[in-house]
Short mmCIF file of C-alpha atoms in Angstrom, two decimals:
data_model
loop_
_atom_site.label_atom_id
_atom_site.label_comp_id
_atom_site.label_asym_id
_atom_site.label_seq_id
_atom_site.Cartn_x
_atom_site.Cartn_y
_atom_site.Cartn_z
CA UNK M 1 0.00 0.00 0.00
CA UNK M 2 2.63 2.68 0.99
CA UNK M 3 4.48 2.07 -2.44
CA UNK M 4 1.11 2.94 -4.18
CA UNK M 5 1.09 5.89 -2.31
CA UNK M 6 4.32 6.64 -3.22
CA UNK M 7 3.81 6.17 -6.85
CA UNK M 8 0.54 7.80 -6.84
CA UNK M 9 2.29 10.86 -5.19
CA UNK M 10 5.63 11.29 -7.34
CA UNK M 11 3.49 11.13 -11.00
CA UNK M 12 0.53 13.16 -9.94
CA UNK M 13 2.01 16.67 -10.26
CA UNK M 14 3.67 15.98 -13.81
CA UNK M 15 0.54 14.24 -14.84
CA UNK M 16 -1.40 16.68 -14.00
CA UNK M 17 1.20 19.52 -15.22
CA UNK M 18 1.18 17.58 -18.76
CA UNK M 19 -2.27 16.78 -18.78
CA UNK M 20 -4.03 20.00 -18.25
CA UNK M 21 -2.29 21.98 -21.59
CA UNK M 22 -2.66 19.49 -23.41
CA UNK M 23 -6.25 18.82 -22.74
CA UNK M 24 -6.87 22.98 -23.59
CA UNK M 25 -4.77 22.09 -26.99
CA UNK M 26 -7.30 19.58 -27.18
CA UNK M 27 -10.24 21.52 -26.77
CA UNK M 28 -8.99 24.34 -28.96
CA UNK M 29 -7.62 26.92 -25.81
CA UNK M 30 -5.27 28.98 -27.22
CA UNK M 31 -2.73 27.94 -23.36
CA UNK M 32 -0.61 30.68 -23.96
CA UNK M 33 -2.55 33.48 -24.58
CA UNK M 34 -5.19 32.33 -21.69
CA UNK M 35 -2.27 31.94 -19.13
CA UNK M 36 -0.87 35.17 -19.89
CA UNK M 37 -4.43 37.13 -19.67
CA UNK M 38 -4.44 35.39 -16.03
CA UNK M 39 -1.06 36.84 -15.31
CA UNK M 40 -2.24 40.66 -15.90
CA UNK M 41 -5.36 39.98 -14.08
CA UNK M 42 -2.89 38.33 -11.11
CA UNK M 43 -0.89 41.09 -11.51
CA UNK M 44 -3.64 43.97 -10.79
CA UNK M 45 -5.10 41.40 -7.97
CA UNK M 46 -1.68 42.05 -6.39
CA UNK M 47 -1.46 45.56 -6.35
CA UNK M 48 -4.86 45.64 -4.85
CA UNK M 49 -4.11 43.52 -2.26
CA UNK M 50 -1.02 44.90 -0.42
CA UNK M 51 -3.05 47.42 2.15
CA UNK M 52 -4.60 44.64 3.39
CA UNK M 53 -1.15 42.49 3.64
CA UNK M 54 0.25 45.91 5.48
CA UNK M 55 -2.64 45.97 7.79
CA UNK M 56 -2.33 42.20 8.36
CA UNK M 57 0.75 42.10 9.08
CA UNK M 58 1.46 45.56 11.22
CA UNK M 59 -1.69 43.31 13.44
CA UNK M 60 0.54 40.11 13.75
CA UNK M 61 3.87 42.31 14.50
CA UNK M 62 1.67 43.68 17.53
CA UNK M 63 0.02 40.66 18.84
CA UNK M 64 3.41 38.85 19.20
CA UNK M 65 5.74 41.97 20.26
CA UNK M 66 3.15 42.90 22.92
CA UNK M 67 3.60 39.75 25.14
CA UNK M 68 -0.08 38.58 24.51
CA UNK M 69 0.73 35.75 22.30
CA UNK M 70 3.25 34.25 25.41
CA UNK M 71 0.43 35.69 27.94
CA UNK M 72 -2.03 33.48 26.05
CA UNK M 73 0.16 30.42 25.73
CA UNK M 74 1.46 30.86 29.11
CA UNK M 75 -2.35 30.83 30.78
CA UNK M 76 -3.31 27.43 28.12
CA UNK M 77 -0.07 25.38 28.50
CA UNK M 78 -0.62 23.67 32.36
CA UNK M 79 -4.21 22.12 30.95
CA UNK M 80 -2.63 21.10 27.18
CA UNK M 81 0.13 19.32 28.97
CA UNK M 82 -2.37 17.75 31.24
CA UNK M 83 -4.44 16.27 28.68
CA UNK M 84 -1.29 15.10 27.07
CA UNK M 85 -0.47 17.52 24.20
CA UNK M 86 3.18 19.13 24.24
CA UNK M 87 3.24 22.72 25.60
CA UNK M 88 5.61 23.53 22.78
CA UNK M 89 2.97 23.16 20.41
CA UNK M 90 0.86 25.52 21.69
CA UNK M 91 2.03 28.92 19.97
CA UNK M 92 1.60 26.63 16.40
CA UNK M 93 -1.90 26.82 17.62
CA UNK M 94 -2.02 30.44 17.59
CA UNK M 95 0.43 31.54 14.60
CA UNK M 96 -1.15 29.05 12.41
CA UNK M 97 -4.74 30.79 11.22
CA UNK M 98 -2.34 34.02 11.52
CA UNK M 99 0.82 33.46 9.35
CA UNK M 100 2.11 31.02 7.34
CA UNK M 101 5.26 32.25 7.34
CA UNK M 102 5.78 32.66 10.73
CA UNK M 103 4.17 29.29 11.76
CA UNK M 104 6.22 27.63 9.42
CA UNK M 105 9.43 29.43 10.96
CA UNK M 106 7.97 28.04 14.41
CA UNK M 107 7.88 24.35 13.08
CA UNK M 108 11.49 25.11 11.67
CA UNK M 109 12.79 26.18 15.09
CA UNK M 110 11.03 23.21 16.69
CA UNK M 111 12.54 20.49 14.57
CA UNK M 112 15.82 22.22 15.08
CA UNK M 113 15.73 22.17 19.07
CA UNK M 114 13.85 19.01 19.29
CA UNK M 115 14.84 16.76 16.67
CA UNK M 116 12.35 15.60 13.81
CA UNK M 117 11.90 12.51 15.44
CA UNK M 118 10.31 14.16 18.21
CA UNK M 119 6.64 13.62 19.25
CA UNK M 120 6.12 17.51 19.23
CA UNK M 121 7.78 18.20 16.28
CA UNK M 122 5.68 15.50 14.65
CA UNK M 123 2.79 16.92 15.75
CA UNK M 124 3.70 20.51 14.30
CA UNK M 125 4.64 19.59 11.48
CA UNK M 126 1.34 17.66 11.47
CA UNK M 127 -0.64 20.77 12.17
CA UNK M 128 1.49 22.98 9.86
CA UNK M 129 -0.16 20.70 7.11
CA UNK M 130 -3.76 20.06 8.39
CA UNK M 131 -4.76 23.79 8.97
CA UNK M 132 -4.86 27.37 7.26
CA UNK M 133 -4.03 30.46 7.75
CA UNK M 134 -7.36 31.80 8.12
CA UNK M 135 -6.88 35.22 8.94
CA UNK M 136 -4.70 35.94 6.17
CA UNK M 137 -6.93 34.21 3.86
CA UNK M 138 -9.99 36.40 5.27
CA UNK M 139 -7.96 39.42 5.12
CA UNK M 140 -6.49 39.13 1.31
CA UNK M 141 -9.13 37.42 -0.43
CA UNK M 142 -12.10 39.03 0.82
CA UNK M 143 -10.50 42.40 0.75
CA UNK M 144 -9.59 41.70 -2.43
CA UNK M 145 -12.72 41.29 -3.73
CA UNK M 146 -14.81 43.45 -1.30
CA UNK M 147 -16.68 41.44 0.74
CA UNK M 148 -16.96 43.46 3.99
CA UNK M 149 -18.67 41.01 6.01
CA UNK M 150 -16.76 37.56 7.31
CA UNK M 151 -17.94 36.53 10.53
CA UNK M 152 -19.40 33.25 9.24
CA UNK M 153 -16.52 32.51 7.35
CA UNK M 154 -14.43 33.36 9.86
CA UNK M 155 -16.24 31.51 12.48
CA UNK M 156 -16.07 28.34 10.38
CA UNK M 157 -12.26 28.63 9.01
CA UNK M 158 -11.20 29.42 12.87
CA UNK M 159 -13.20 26.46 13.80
CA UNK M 160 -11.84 24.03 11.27
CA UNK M 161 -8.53 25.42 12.88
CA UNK M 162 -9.18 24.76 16.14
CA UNK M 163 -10.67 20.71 14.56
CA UNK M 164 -7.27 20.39 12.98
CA UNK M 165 -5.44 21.15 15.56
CA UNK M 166 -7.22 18.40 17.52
CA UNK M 167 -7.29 16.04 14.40
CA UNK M 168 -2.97 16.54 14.68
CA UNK M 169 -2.68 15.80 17.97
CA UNK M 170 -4.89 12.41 17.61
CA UNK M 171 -3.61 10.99 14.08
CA UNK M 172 0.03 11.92 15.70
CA UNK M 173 -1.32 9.89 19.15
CA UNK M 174 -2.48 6.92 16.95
CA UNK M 175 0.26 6.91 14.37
CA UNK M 176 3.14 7.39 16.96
CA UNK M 177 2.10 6.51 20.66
CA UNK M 178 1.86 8.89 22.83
CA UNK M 179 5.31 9.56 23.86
#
């Protein structure tokens, strides 16, 4: 089974990479042109979307440089550990719907002081996989096209966040024992 997997994994991106022009070729989609009209309209997308990026991030530089993030984590950690799930985890938990970029420099930093072998850094990396960054997604993609109101969708994609998280922790517990 795993060397299906395998297979399946290594040939689906060049399949699909192959398949997809040549499929428009097929159906008479002139690839080149249509890919470069999506560039321009990526391009302007872009533009449009950088206040909201500044905002975003100017909010993330704040929540972390004021001491609430470790305030948070700090207040959370005694009943995670209790229920078995690594305190060092925790601020993956937080950065995660926030930043991609800085959760993924958090898993980074774990696997270096931990090890990837490690039953934390297994679950981050777990996490960094199973959940979005849902405030950045809210912020650029409904600001860039104008939708003003997200508190369902934000709702939901923190909740799916908060399910992931969990899911992590458990597929990590049953794949790897709790260590």
């Amino acid at each position: 089974m795993i060397a299906f997997i395998q297979l399946v994994s290594t040939w689906t991106i060049p399949v699909l990479i192959a398949f997809i022009p040549l499929y428009a070729s097929f159906r008479k989609v002139p690839v080149y042109e249509s890919f470069v009209d999506g560039a321009k309209d990526g391009f302007g997308t872009a533009i449009s979307i950088i206040p909201h990026l500044v905002g975003m991030m100017t909010a993330i530089s704040m929540f972390r440089a004021s001491g609430a993030m470790d305030a948070l984590i700090g207040w959370i950690k005694p009943f995670m550990e209790s229920i078995g799930i690594p305190g060092d985890v925790l601020p993956l938990a937080l950065l995660r719907p926030i930043t991609g970029a800085g959760s993924l420099a958090f898993v980074t930093d774990l696997i270096k002081e931990q090890g990837p072998d490690s039953f934390a850094a297994r679950i981050a990396s777990t996490i960094q996989g199973s959940t979005d960054t849902t405030l950045y997604v809210l912020t650029v993609y409904f600001g860039a096209v104008g939708i003003r109101q997200a508190r369902y969708a934000l709702k939901v994609g923190l909740l799916s966040d908060l399910v992931g998280f969990f899911a992590a922790v458990a597929a990590c517990w049953l794949l790897f024992g709790l260590v």
